[in-house]
Amino acid sequence: MKLEKLVGERFKERPADCLLDSHALMVRGGYIKNMANGIYSSYPIMKRIQKKIEAIIRQEMDAIDGQEVTLPVVMPASLWEESGRYQSIGSELLRFQDRSKGQYVLGMTHEEAAVHLVREYAVSYTKYPFMIYQIQTKFRDEARPRGGLIRVREFTMKDAYSFHTSQQDLEEYYQRCHKAYERIFARVGLPQVISVASDSGMMGGNISHEFMLLSPIGEDSIVLCQACGYRSNMEAAESVVENNSGSQAMLQEVETPDVRTIEELCDFLHTSPEKTCKAVAYTTLETNRLVVLFLRGDMEVNEAKLRRLLGEEFCAADLSDRADITAGFIGPVGLRAACTVYYDGSLKNADNLVCGANKLDTHMVGLNVRRDLGDISFVDAAKAVEGGICPCCGKRTLTISRGVEVGNIFQLGDKYTRTMQMTYLDETGKTKYPIMGCYGIGVGRLAACICEAHHDDRGPIWPVAVAPWQVHLCAVRADDENVRKKADELFAVLQNAGIEVVYDDRSVSAGVMFADADLLGVLYRIIVSPRNLKENCCEIVSRDKTLQKKVAPETSLETIRNILSEEKK
Amino acid sequence: MKLEKLVGERFKERPADCLLDSHALMVRGGYIKNMANGIYSSYPIMKRIQKKIEAIIRQEMDAIDGQEVTLPVVMPASLWEESGRYQSIGSELLRFQDRSKGQYVLGMTHEEAAVHLVREYAVSYTKYPFMIYQIQTKFRDEARPRGGLIRVREFTMKDAYSFHTSQQDLEEYYQRCHKAYERIFARVGLPQVISVASDSGMMGGNISHEFMLLSPIGEDSIVLCQACGYRSNMEAAESVVENNSGSQAMLQEVETPDVRTIEELCDFLHTSPEKTCKAVAYTTLETNRLVVLFLRGDMEVNEAKLRRLLGEEFCAADLSDRADITAGFIGPVGLRAACTVYYDGSLKNADNLVCGANKLDTHMVGLNVRRDLGDISFVDAAKAVEGGICPCCGKRTLTISRGVEVGNIFQLGDKYTRTMQMTYLDETGKTKYPIMGCYGIGVGRLAACICEAHHDDRGPIWPVAVAPWQVHLCAVRADDENVRKKADELFAVLQNAGIEVVYDDRSVSAGVMFADADLLGVLYRIIVSPRNLKENCCEIVSRDKTLQKKVAPETSLETIRNILSEEKK
């Protein structure tokens, strides 16, 4: 198509409200337009990229026996009540009434709808396994959309649901899907995406993985072991801490007037956080219990792990009206409050610690966990730390990186089939619940991540497989008769050869032309100009300038074909 | 793919709640599943058909220089307030609040979003004309969804928006789009779809056309002239009535105790409805005016035309507390109520009519409109009638047919650009409002209409261009070693040749196999069976049985290829 006709505005200045490069470039290049908080329209160039990504995803889903379906965007609340998620999900699930006052939700994920579609179909073991998927608009009422397409409220997602009669079958399919995801990310130009073990959160089930693009723009913390390759999302990463018990210090009270935080305590007693035992108090939201977690003073609470432990949501406890507990001075010895107490593994074998004395303005020193607390059990509720011990190989080789989640896969078990009464008859005629896996990729976020990974100051550098066009043809000085003729010819020749070309024949300066071309980010550019034609050639230049060659106009089709077919390898 | 793996239930019995054949067959064949009132999921077979229809639409939209975009499903109310439609559209526009109490709507059409996308881009005349389109989920909170995919609340729609600098340019593009629509309907197997002039309703603008599949299941009335080809939706059809004035009867009062309806009046005075003048009274909803429309007693009010005339919505008037008007006896002579009076064209030159006398239990006879009412002007507010006069050729050749709307095109004028302040600078530097056209096709309804037009009792008969597969391969008695071998080979051969095949190798009876094949509706079937193989052949049968031939298995690929390429012509 002719660039002159391409709908979308391009401009030079980086918008002040764009923190991420991908966001700024997509706004500057006429890819997306913001309509409301976390809601964007896509211009034609963005739509072309999205369709290419979707085609790749579709191919890979079909290759693992996926069958494409469409599930509704608007779903009745009653369906979500069956699984229990109408109640359990917070306000990110958008709820509303229709004209007849019926309760509905906007789909942010479609486990319920998938079960609804197949529960009358898959009533015999002979129908299993199978996988259905869709590529469709979803809405998630995020509290804090950010970064252009990185975190939005309305988005296009590929979501897939597989159904199985055994855990082994699910695991095999899960591995197939994992491999398909690796192929997808490699094909769209992000072979560096890694999968990490993750917390299943509101999805239910146990085993799950997130596919992460490591990037400083990421919101997620990824725990990596440089020695053995262990990889986990922070939320799921096991925290391993070693303490060497040996001190014979006595447990005794000390007065610590007005010293409440770990920092103040360390200052006051000239010790360091890892030689303290801190207490964190929470109230659970469903059962309204008071929970006190003790952990080593240098560790942070991993709320995802604590949520799994408690089996419900929680918030920081308000202790102001509790007479049985002394806020700021809570300790494991002599705590008499009505509460559930947990000890994090970071306290195991620790000694000579400072801790609260459950008395105003008083702490204890010399706490030896084993000696003074007896035969307690420990939980894993702390965050893994940089330089920490790898739970897999045991070396002190952990690093923490930032990452953006571009996909996720979950083993769901029978959470949905059981609550929604989907059953089948097995070989022996017994009624059973099938088990499910689900598999998601956000198309728009993936496009933004490709842009993050492939760009320079002047614009995106799209990998050919997802580029809006394969070739960008520039007629510099199209008012020159010879340039016009040669460029028009070349445009026709390339199009007839089935190559996707965007053709810039506007009467603008070479500077404007190339700046626009940089923003469109097509990898290969063919330049026809009076200067080139004097040498009877045109120029083929790659967007990243690693390729720059002059060829005769007659051979440019062949040259560009060879270059493009090289790309495919 | 193997039929055994196809997700979707098929069954024999026609569901009791399905009034339309397409609805019943799509439920029986595992095409769609109802989730809530007017909300369906699509099984893989339906998705395949939808994708084929979408591909055809996309090709034809691209061929008329359309550029595909994505506009949001969820839009802020503020955008719809700009055009005024947030107020003017009723409860079919679904309104809701997000988590921050912001007001939003679900998109049922996207004129506002289209203007939002391009109003900063198209600020110079050089950018025009252009057209953007999308194929996307929409939601319209219909009061009465019906007939499976014929009238739903959530649907996939192709909607396109063109922008122009002159009415002439819009009209030229409108014609191009009209032709593209004709090609689309022909290609999907509905060459019989006709376009009819229509009322623009809530869209604004003046000229518009609906594309109609004439069918007894239709909800719309279409006015057709068998002589000159005039075609119009009932809502837009001009009503032409001729009266021959000649009677010199005197205008005089008659007592008509308790006679209020036209029927009672005709009985009582031994006359016929066309010799009466009836009055219909409405109250307008915005300006709260009383409106009285007089029309010939045999005619019906066309509310769409009256709405255009009044420029606002209205309802039947409640006359019970009006002292200045005598309900049931309203007439054009001596009416002294504070109201707006209209005379429909059906009264022009009428004479010797019976009408109300504006007095309880009293009518007048001998009304001669010209003589007794003087120089009044007439409006067109009545429905066209079967056997009526064609407004185009003047013959009494009108017929009224039922039709289903499968697409529509509108000339919108500057309704949206003016209200939403989208402007451009013309060649002389003057600021102007661009004018718009919009063009819609409902994908699901189109699929249902194709099914309505192409089916028998046993299932749909999909035109090859939209069929879920091109060939249905049946291995009858797949437990027979020879059948299994030949059918497996043929499956591989056909697939390798790029032909889309669904392969039924289940251990079921030929009866079950063929009944399922009928429900899938693939036009060409290849049957491999022990009986055929004895004669060293397989059978190629068309779904409608017009083709039945036996060919050697080795030549079946070539035969089917020839048949399919014949289809494309």
PDB file of C-alpha atoms in Angstrom, chain A residues 302-527:
ATOM      1  CA  ASN A 302       6.107 -13.197  50.249  1.00  0.00           C
ATOM      2  CA  GLU A 303       2.410 -12.443  50.266  1.00  0.00           C
ATOM      3  CA  ALA A 304       1.593 -14.923  47.496  1.00  0.00           C
ATOM      4  CA  LYS A 305       3.054 -17.762  49.541  1.00  0.00           C
ATOM      5  CA  LEU A 306       1.306 -16.549  52.685  1.00  0.00           C
ATOM      6  CA  ARG A 307      -1.992 -16.434  50.751  1.00  0.00           C
ATOM      7  CA  ARG A 308      -1.557 -20.059  49.729  1.00  0.00           C
ATOM      8  CA  LEU A 309      -0.715 -20.933  53.339  1.00  0.00           C
ATOM      9  CA  LEU A 310      -3.796 -19.186  54.728  1.00  0.00           C
ATOM     10  CA  GLY A 311      -6.103 -20.244  51.913  1.00  0.00           C
ATOM     11  CA  GLU A 312      -7.706 -16.813  51.839  1.00  0.00           C
ATOM     12  CA  GLU A 313      -7.079 -13.135  51.338  1.00  0.00           C
ATOM     13  CA  PHE A 314      -5.722 -10.994  54.194  1.00  0.00           C
ATOM     14  CA  CYS A 315      -4.750  -7.468  55.124  1.00  0.00           C
ATOM     15  CA  ALA A 316      -2.413  -5.845  57.651  1.00  0.00           C
ATOM     16  CA  ALA A 317      -3.937  -6.253  61.118  1.00  0.00           C
ATOM     17  CA  ASP A 318      -5.199  -3.253  62.998  1.00  0.00           C
ATOM     18  CA  LEU A 319      -3.955  -3.933  66.546  1.00  0.00           C
ATOM     19  CA  SER A 320      -5.009  -0.639  68.077  1.00  0.00           C
ATOM     20  CA  ASP A 321      -8.024  -2.050  69.901  1.00  0.00           C
ATOM     21  CA  ARG A 322      -6.493  -5.382  70.940  1.00  0.00           C
ATOM     22  CA  ALA A 323      -5.671  -5.591  74.633  1.00  0.00           C
ATOM     23  CA  ASP A 324      -3.972  -9.004  74.372  1.00  0.00           C
ATOM     24  CA  ILE A 325      -1.193  -7.914  72.030  1.00  0.00           C
ATOM     25  CA  THR A 326       1.457  -5.182  72.184  1.00  0.00           C
ATOM     26  CA  ALA A 327       1.962  -3.712  68.745  1.00  0.00           C
ATOM     27  CA  GLY A 328       5.624  -3.078  67.967  1.00  0.00           C
ATOM     28  CA  PHE A 329       6.810  -5.447  70.664  1.00  0.00           C
ATOM     29  CA  ILE A 330       5.375  -8.805  69.574  1.00  0.00           C
ATOM     30  CA  GLY A 331       7.706 -11.725  70.215  1.00  0.00           C
ATOM     31  CA  PRO A 332       7.527 -15.526  70.087  1.00  0.00           C
ATOM     32  CA  VAL A 333       8.106 -15.995  73.839  1.00  0.00           C
ATOM     33  CA  GLY A 334       5.134 -15.289  76.044  1.00  0.00           C
ATOM     34  CA  LEU A 335       2.736 -14.270  73.294  1.00  0.00           C
ATOM     35  CA  ARG A 336      -0.697 -14.896  74.792  1.00  0.00           C
ATOM     36  CA  ALA A 337      -2.967 -13.329  72.140  1.00  0.00           C
ATOM     37  CA  ALA A 338      -5.728 -15.366  70.483  1.00  0.00           C
ATOM     38  CA  CYS A 339      -4.057 -15.762  67.117  1.00  0.00           C
ATOM     39  CA  THR A 340      -2.580 -18.216  64.639  1.00  0.00           C
ATOM     40  CA  VAL A 341       1.228 -18.196  64.789  1.00  0.00           C
ATOM     41  CA  TYR A 342       3.568 -19.163  61.950  1.00  0.00           C
ATOM     42  CA  TYR A 343       7.365 -19.357  61.970  1.00  0.00           C
ATOM     43  CA  ASP A 344       9.140 -18.786  58.696  1.00  0.00           C
ATOM     44  CA  GLY A 345      11.984 -21.154  57.749  1.00  0.00           C
ATOM     45  CA  SER A 346      14.447 -18.255  58.013  1.00  0.00           C
ATOM     46  CA  LEU A 347      14.287 -18.685  61.818  1.00  0.00           C
ATOM     47  CA  LYS A 348      15.325 -22.328  61.762  1.00  0.00           C
ATOM     48  CA  ASN A 349      18.445 -22.850  63.922  1.00  0.00           C
ATOM     49  CA  ALA A 350      18.816 -19.112  64.456  1.00  0.00           C
ATOM     50  CA  ASP A 351      20.299 -17.959  67.753  1.00  0.00           C
ATOM     51  CA  ASN A 352      21.263 -14.894  69.693  1.00  0.00           C
ATOM     52  CA  LEU A 353      18.318 -12.995  68.180  1.00  0.00           C
ATOM     53  CA  VAL A 354      16.588  -9.864  69.382  1.00  0.00           C
ATOM     54  CA  CYS A 355      12.804 -10.133  69.487  1.00  0.00           C
ATOM     55  CA  GLY A 356       9.783  -8.436  71.022  1.00  0.00           C
ATOM     56  CA  ALA A 357       8.951  -9.215  74.668  1.00  0.00           C
ATOM     57  CA  ASN A 358       5.148  -8.759  74.338  1.00  0.00           C
ATOM     58  CA  LYS A 359       5.501  -5.840  76.748  1.00  0.00           C
ATOM     59  CA  LEU A 360       5.532  -2.144  76.009  1.00  0.00           C
ATOM     60  CA  ASP A 361       9.013  -0.672  75.367  1.00  0.00           C
ATOM     61  CA  THR A 362      10.632  -4.035  75.972  1.00  0.00           C
ATOM     62  CA  HIS A 363      12.538  -6.528  73.774  1.00  0.00           C
ATOM     63  CA  MET A 364      14.383  -9.748  74.489  1.00  0.00           C
ATOM     64  CA  VAL A 365      17.942 -10.558  73.503  1.00  0.00           C
ATOM     65  CA  GLY A 366      19.645 -13.932  73.228  1.00  0.00           C
ATOM     66  CA  LEU A 367      16.735 -15.810  71.635  1.00  0.00           C
ATOM     67  CA  ASN A 368      17.811 -19.301  70.535  1.00  0.00           C
ATOM     68  CA  VAL A 369      14.959 -20.589  68.408  1.00  0.00           C
ATOM     69  CA  ARG A 370      15.504 -24.286  69.020  1.00  0.00           C
ATOM     70  CA  ARG A 371      16.276 -23.915  72.742  1.00  0.00           C
ATOM     71  CA  ASP A 372      13.645 -21.329  73.608  1.00  0.00           C
ATOM     72  CA  LEU A 373      10.739 -22.199  71.259  1.00  0.00           C
ATOM     73  CA  GLY A 374      11.043 -25.980  71.332  1.00  0.00           C
ATOM     74  CA  ASP A 375       9.814 -28.319  68.657  1.00  0.00           C
ATOM     75  CA  ILE A 376       8.037 -25.850  66.366  1.00  0.00           C
ATOM     76  CA  SER A 377       7.372 -26.375  62.660  1.00  0.00           C
ATOM     77  CA  PHE A 378       8.392 -23.900  60.025  1.00  0.00           C
ATOM     78  CA  VAL A 379       6.638 -22.571  56.918  1.00  0.00           C
ATOM     79  CA  ASP A 380       7.983 -20.982  53.735  1.00  0.00           C
ATOM     80  CA  ALA A 381       6.597 -17.457  53.672  1.00  0.00           C
ATOM     81  CA  ALA A 382       9.580 -15.216  52.889  1.00  0.00           C
ATOM     82  CA  LYS A 383      10.846 -13.769  49.640  1.00  0.00           C
ATOM     83  CA  ALA A 384      13.930 -15.203  47.981  1.00  0.00           C
ATOM     84  CA  VAL A 385      16.809 -12.718  47.969  1.00  0.00           C
ATOM     85  CA  GLU A 386      19.634 -11.714  45.650  1.00  0.00           C
ATOM     86  CA  GLY A 387      22.680 -13.851  46.483  1.00  0.00           C
ATOM     87  CA  GLY A 388      20.479 -16.272  48.371  1.00  0.00           C
ATOM     88  CA  ILE A 389      20.630 -20.076  48.417  1.00  0.00           C
ATOM     89  CA  CYS A 390      19.195 -21.861  45.378  1.00  0.00           C
ATOM     90  CA  PRO A 391      16.480 -24.304  46.531  1.00  0.00           C
ATOM     91  CA  CYS A 392      17.491 -26.570  43.680  1.00  0.00           C
ATOM     92  CA  CYS A 393      21.304 -26.834  43.799  1.00  0.00           C
ATOM     93  CA  GLY A 394      21.953 -25.359  47.223  1.00  0.00           C
ATOM     94  CA  LYS A 395      24.544 -22.824  46.085  1.00  0.00           C
ATOM     95  CA  ARG A 396      24.428 -19.135  47.007  1.00  0.00           C
ATOM     96  CA  THR A 397      23.911 -18.201  43.373  1.00  0.00           C
ATOM     97  CA  LEU A 398      20.429 -16.665  43.193  1.00  0.00           C
ATOM     98  CA  THR A 399      19.884 -13.479  41.236  1.00  0.00           C
ATOM     99  CA  ILE A 400      16.712 -11.468  41.007  1.00  0.00           C
ATOM    100  CA  SER A 401      15.741 -10.031  37.601  1.00  0.00           C
ATOM    101  CA  ARG A 402      12.812  -8.007  36.319  1.00  0.00           C
ATOM    102  CA  GLY A 403      10.545  -9.617  33.770  1.00  0.00           C
ATOM    103  CA  VAL A 404       7.362  -9.033  31.756  1.00  0.00           C
ATOM    104  CA  GLU A 405       4.954 -11.931  31.580  1.00  0.00           C
ATOM    105  CA  VAL A 406       4.056 -12.657  27.939  1.00  0.00           C
ATOM    106  CA  GLY A 407       2.280 -15.947  28.488  1.00  0.00           C
ATOM    107  CA  ASN A 408       1.275 -18.457  31.111  1.00  0.00           C
ATOM    108  CA  ILE A 409       0.257 -22.079  31.377  1.00  0.00           C
ATOM    109  CA  PHE A 410      -1.585 -23.694  34.277  1.00  0.00           C
ATOM    110  CA  GLN A 411      -2.436 -27.184  35.405  1.00  0.00           C
ATOM    111  CA  LEU A 412      -5.869 -26.581  36.851  1.00  0.00           C
ATOM    112  CA  GLY A 413      -6.783 -30.014  38.162  1.00  0.00           C
ATOM    113  CA  ASP A 414     -10.519 -30.489  38.627  1.00  0.00           C
ATOM    114  CA  LYS A 415     -11.265 -27.131  40.274  1.00  0.00           C
ATOM    115  CA  TYR A 416     -13.648 -26.076  37.494  1.00  0.00           C
ATOM    116  CA  THR A 417     -15.036 -29.430  36.409  1.00  0.00           C
ATOM    117  CA  ARG A 418     -15.834 -30.385  39.998  1.00  0.00           C
ATOM    118  CA  THR A 419     -17.522 -27.128  40.971  1.00  0.00           C
ATOM    119  CA  MET A 420     -19.379 -26.968  37.663  1.00  0.00           C
ATOM    120  CA  GLN A 421     -20.354 -30.649  37.694  1.00  0.00           C
ATOM    121  CA  MET A 422     -18.695 -31.664  34.452  1.00  0.00           C
ATOM    122  CA  THR A 423     -18.247 -35.428  34.487  1.00  0.00           C
ATOM    123  CA  TYR A 424     -17.488 -38.316  32.148  1.00  0.00           C
ATOM    124  CA  LEU A 425     -17.749 -42.081  32.316  1.00  0.00           C
ATOM    125  CA  ASP A 426     -14.400 -43.845  32.329  1.00  0.00           C
ATOM    126  CA  GLU A 427     -13.597 -47.245  30.723  1.00  0.00           C
ATOM    127  CA  THR A 428     -15.194 -49.041  33.645  1.00  0.00           C
ATOM    128  CA  GLY A 429     -18.360 -46.963  33.661  1.00  0.00           C
ATOM    129  CA  LYS A 430     -17.337 -44.894  36.674  1.00  0.00           C
ATOM    130  CA  THR A 431     -18.272 -41.215  36.829  1.00  0.00           C
ATOM    131  CA  LYS A 432     -15.216 -38.953  37.055  1.00  0.00           C
ATOM    132  CA  TYR A 433     -14.249 -35.319  36.829  1.00  0.00           C
ATOM    133  CA  PRO A 434     -11.931 -34.483  33.934  1.00  0.00           C
ATOM    134  CA  ILE A 435      -8.881 -32.393  34.711  1.00  0.00           C
ATOM    135  CA  MET A 436      -7.963 -29.254  32.873  1.00  0.00           C
ATOM    136  CA  GLY A 437      -5.065 -27.165  31.737  1.00  0.00           C
ATOM    137  CA  CYS A 438      -5.250 -23.577  30.523  1.00  0.00           C
ATOM    138  CA  TYR A 439      -2.845 -21.583  28.432  1.00  0.00           C
ATOM    139  CA  GLY A 440      -2.805 -17.846  27.751  1.00  0.00           C
ATOM    140  CA  ILE A 441      -0.922 -15.319  25.638  1.00  0.00           C
ATOM    141  CA  GLY A 442      -1.742 -11.613  25.487  1.00  0.00           C
ATOM    142  CA  VAL A 443      -1.373 -10.530  21.879  1.00  0.00           C
ATOM    143  CA  GLY A 444      -1.023  -6.782  22.422  1.00  0.00           C
ATOM    144  CA  ARG A 445       1.422  -7.129  25.303  1.00  0.00           C
ATOM    145  CA  LEU A 446       3.462  -9.542  23.201  1.00  0.00           C
ATOM    146  CA  ALA A 447       3.619  -6.944  20.418  1.00  0.00           C
ATOM    147  CA  ALA A 448       4.760  -4.322  22.950  1.00  0.00           C
ATOM    148  CA  CYS A 449       7.410  -6.709  24.278  1.00  0.00           C
ATOM    149  CA  ILE A 450       8.713  -7.387  20.770  1.00  0.00           C
ATOM    150  CA  CYS A 451       9.009  -3.626  20.377  1.00  0.00           C
ATOM    151  CA  GLU A 452      10.783  -3.307  23.746  1.00  0.00           C
ATOM    152  CA  ALA A 453      13.287  -5.971  22.711  1.00  0.00           C
ATOM    153  CA  HIS A 454      13.744  -4.666  19.155  1.00  0.00           C
ATOM    154  CA  HIS A 455      13.976  -0.904  18.838  1.00  0.00           C
ATOM    155  CA  ASP A 456      16.297   2.056  18.841  1.00  0.00           C
ATOM    156  CA  ASP A 457      15.668   5.737  19.522  1.00  0.00           C
ATOM    157  CA  ARG A 458      14.220   6.240  16.070  1.00  0.00           C
ATOM    158  CA  GLY A 459      11.646   3.479  16.116  1.00  0.00           C
ATOM    159  CA  PRO A 460      10.841  -0.220  16.363  1.00  0.00           C
ATOM    160  CA  ILE A 461      12.820  -2.766  14.362  1.00  0.00           C
ATOM    161  CA  TRP A 462      10.202  -5.427  13.730  1.00  0.00           C
ATOM    162  CA  PRO A 463      11.317  -9.008  13.132  1.00  0.00           C
ATOM    163  CA  VAL A 464      10.229  -9.938   9.590  1.00  0.00           C
ATOM    164  CA  ALA A 465       7.738 -12.560  10.827  1.00  0.00           C
ATOM    165  CA  VAL A 466       5.620  -9.928  12.576  1.00  0.00           C
ATOM    166  CA  ALA A 467       6.565  -6.806  10.605  1.00  0.00           C
ATOM    167  CA  PRO A 468       3.651  -4.835   9.159  1.00  0.00           C
ATOM    168  CA  TRP A 469       5.290  -5.141   5.734  1.00  0.00           C
ATOM    169  CA  GLN A 470       8.252  -7.067   4.433  1.00  0.00           C
ATOM    170  CA  VAL A 471       9.705  -4.228   2.404  1.00  0.00           C
ATOM    171  CA  HIS A 472       9.568  -0.450   2.668  1.00  0.00           C
ATOM    172  CA  LEU A 473      10.070   1.151  -0.745  1.00  0.00           C
ATOM    173  CA  CYS A 474      11.204   4.798  -0.706  1.00  0.00           C
ATOM    174  CA  ALA A 475      11.073   6.951  -3.817  1.00  0.00           C
ATOM    175  CA  VAL A 476      13.304   9.873  -2.864  1.00  0.00           C
ATOM    176  CA  ARG A 477      12.385  12.791  -5.126  1.00  0.00           C
ATOM    177  CA  ALA A 478       9.356  11.100  -6.689  1.00  0.00           C
ATOM    178  CA  ASP A 479       8.891  14.295  -8.697  1.00  0.00           C
ATOM    179  CA  ASP A 480      11.926  13.173 -10.723  1.00  0.00           C
ATOM    180  CA  GLU A 481      10.427  11.409 -13.707  1.00  0.00           C
ATOM    181  CA  ASN A 482      12.976   8.631 -13.774  1.00  0.00           C
ATOM    182  CA  VAL A 483      12.652   7.975 -10.022  1.00  0.00           C
ATOM    183  CA  ARG A 484       8.861   7.896 -10.291  1.00  0.00           C
ATOM    184  CA  LYS A 485       8.989   5.450 -13.192  1.00  0.00           C
ATOM    185  CA  LYS A 486      11.540   3.082 -11.654  1.00  0.00           C
ATOM    186  CA  ALA A 487       9.913   3.152  -8.207  1.00  0.00           C
ATOM    187  CA  ASP A 488       6.408   2.594  -9.596  1.00  0.00           C
ATOM    188  CA  GLU A 489       7.734  -0.333 -11.608  1.00  0.00           C
ATOM    189  CA  LEU A 490       9.496  -1.796  -8.620  1.00  0.00           C
ATOM    190  CA  PHE A 491       6.348  -1.412  -6.487  1.00  0.00           C
ATOM    191  CA  ALA A 492       4.363  -3.362  -9.075  1.00  0.00           C
ATOM    192  CA  VAL A 493       7.052  -6.018  -9.458  1.00  0.00           C
ATOM    193  CA  LEU A 494       7.329  -6.584  -5.691  1.00  0.00           C
ATOM    194  CA  GLN A 495       3.575  -6.703  -5.199  1.00  0.00           C
ATOM    195  CA  ASN A 496       3.109  -9.125  -8.081  1.00  0.00           C
ATOM    196  CA  ALA A 497       5.740 -11.338  -6.491  1.00  0.00           C
ATOM    197  CA  GLY A 498       3.562 -11.533  -3.383  1.00  0.00           C
ATOM    198  CA  ILE A 499       5.864  -9.411  -1.241  1.00  0.00           C
ATOM    199  CA  GLU A 500       4.150  -7.059   1.181  1.00  0.00           C
ATOM    200  CA  VAL A 501       5.373  -3.568   0.375  1.00  0.00           C
ATOM    201  CA  VAL A 502       4.652  -0.174   1.810  1.00  0.00           C
ATOM    202  CA  TYR A 503       5.512   2.427  -0.813  1.00  0.00           C
ATOM    203  CA  ASP A 504       6.454   5.965   0.108  1.00  0.00           C
ATOM    204  CA  ASP A 505       6.168   8.197  -2.955  1.00  0.00           C
ATOM    205  CA  ARG A 506       5.278  11.376  -1.123  1.00  0.00           C
ATOM    206  CA  SER A 507       6.815  14.718  -2.014  1.00  0.00           C
ATOM    207  CA  VAL A 508       8.691  15.028   1.245  1.00  0.00           C
ATOM    208  CA  SER A 509      12.374  15.373   2.055  1.00  0.00           C
ATOM    209  CA  ALA A 510      14.544  12.288   2.388  1.00  0.00           C
ATOM    210  CA  GLY A 511      14.860  13.182   6.079  1.00  0.00           C
ATOM    211  CA  VAL A 512      11.122  13.059   6.712  1.00  0.00           C
ATOM    212  CA  MET A 513      10.830   9.923   4.587  1.00  0.00           C
ATOM    213  CA  PHE A 514      13.513   8.030   6.505  1.00  0.00           C
ATOM    214  CA  ALA A 515      12.261   9.221   9.901  1.00  0.00           C
ATOM    215  CA  ASP A 516       8.827   7.848   9.018  1.00  0.00           C
ATOM    216  CA  ALA A 517      10.370   4.628   7.756  1.00  0.00           C
ATOM    217  CA  ASP A 518      12.245   4.289  11.039  1.00  0.00           C
ATOM    218  CA  LEU A 519       8.959   4.633  12.946  1.00  0.00           C
ATOM    219  CA  LEU A 520       7.271   1.987  10.790  1.00  0.00           C
ATOM    220  CA  GLY A 521      10.204  -0.279  11.568  1.00  0.00           C
ATOM    221  CA  VAL A 522      10.150  -2.441   8.443  1.00  0.00           C
ATOM    222  CA  LEU A 523      13.398  -4.409   8.412  1.00  0.00           C
ATOM    223  CA  TYR A 524      14.310  -4.007   4.734  1.00  0.00           C
ATOM    224  CA  ARG A 525      14.165  -0.757   2.836  1.00  0.00           C
ATOM    225  CA  ILE A 526      14.677  -0.236  -0.892  1.00  0.00           C
ATOM    226  CA  ILE A 527      15.632   3.302  -1.835  1.00  0.00           C
TER     227      ILE A 527
END
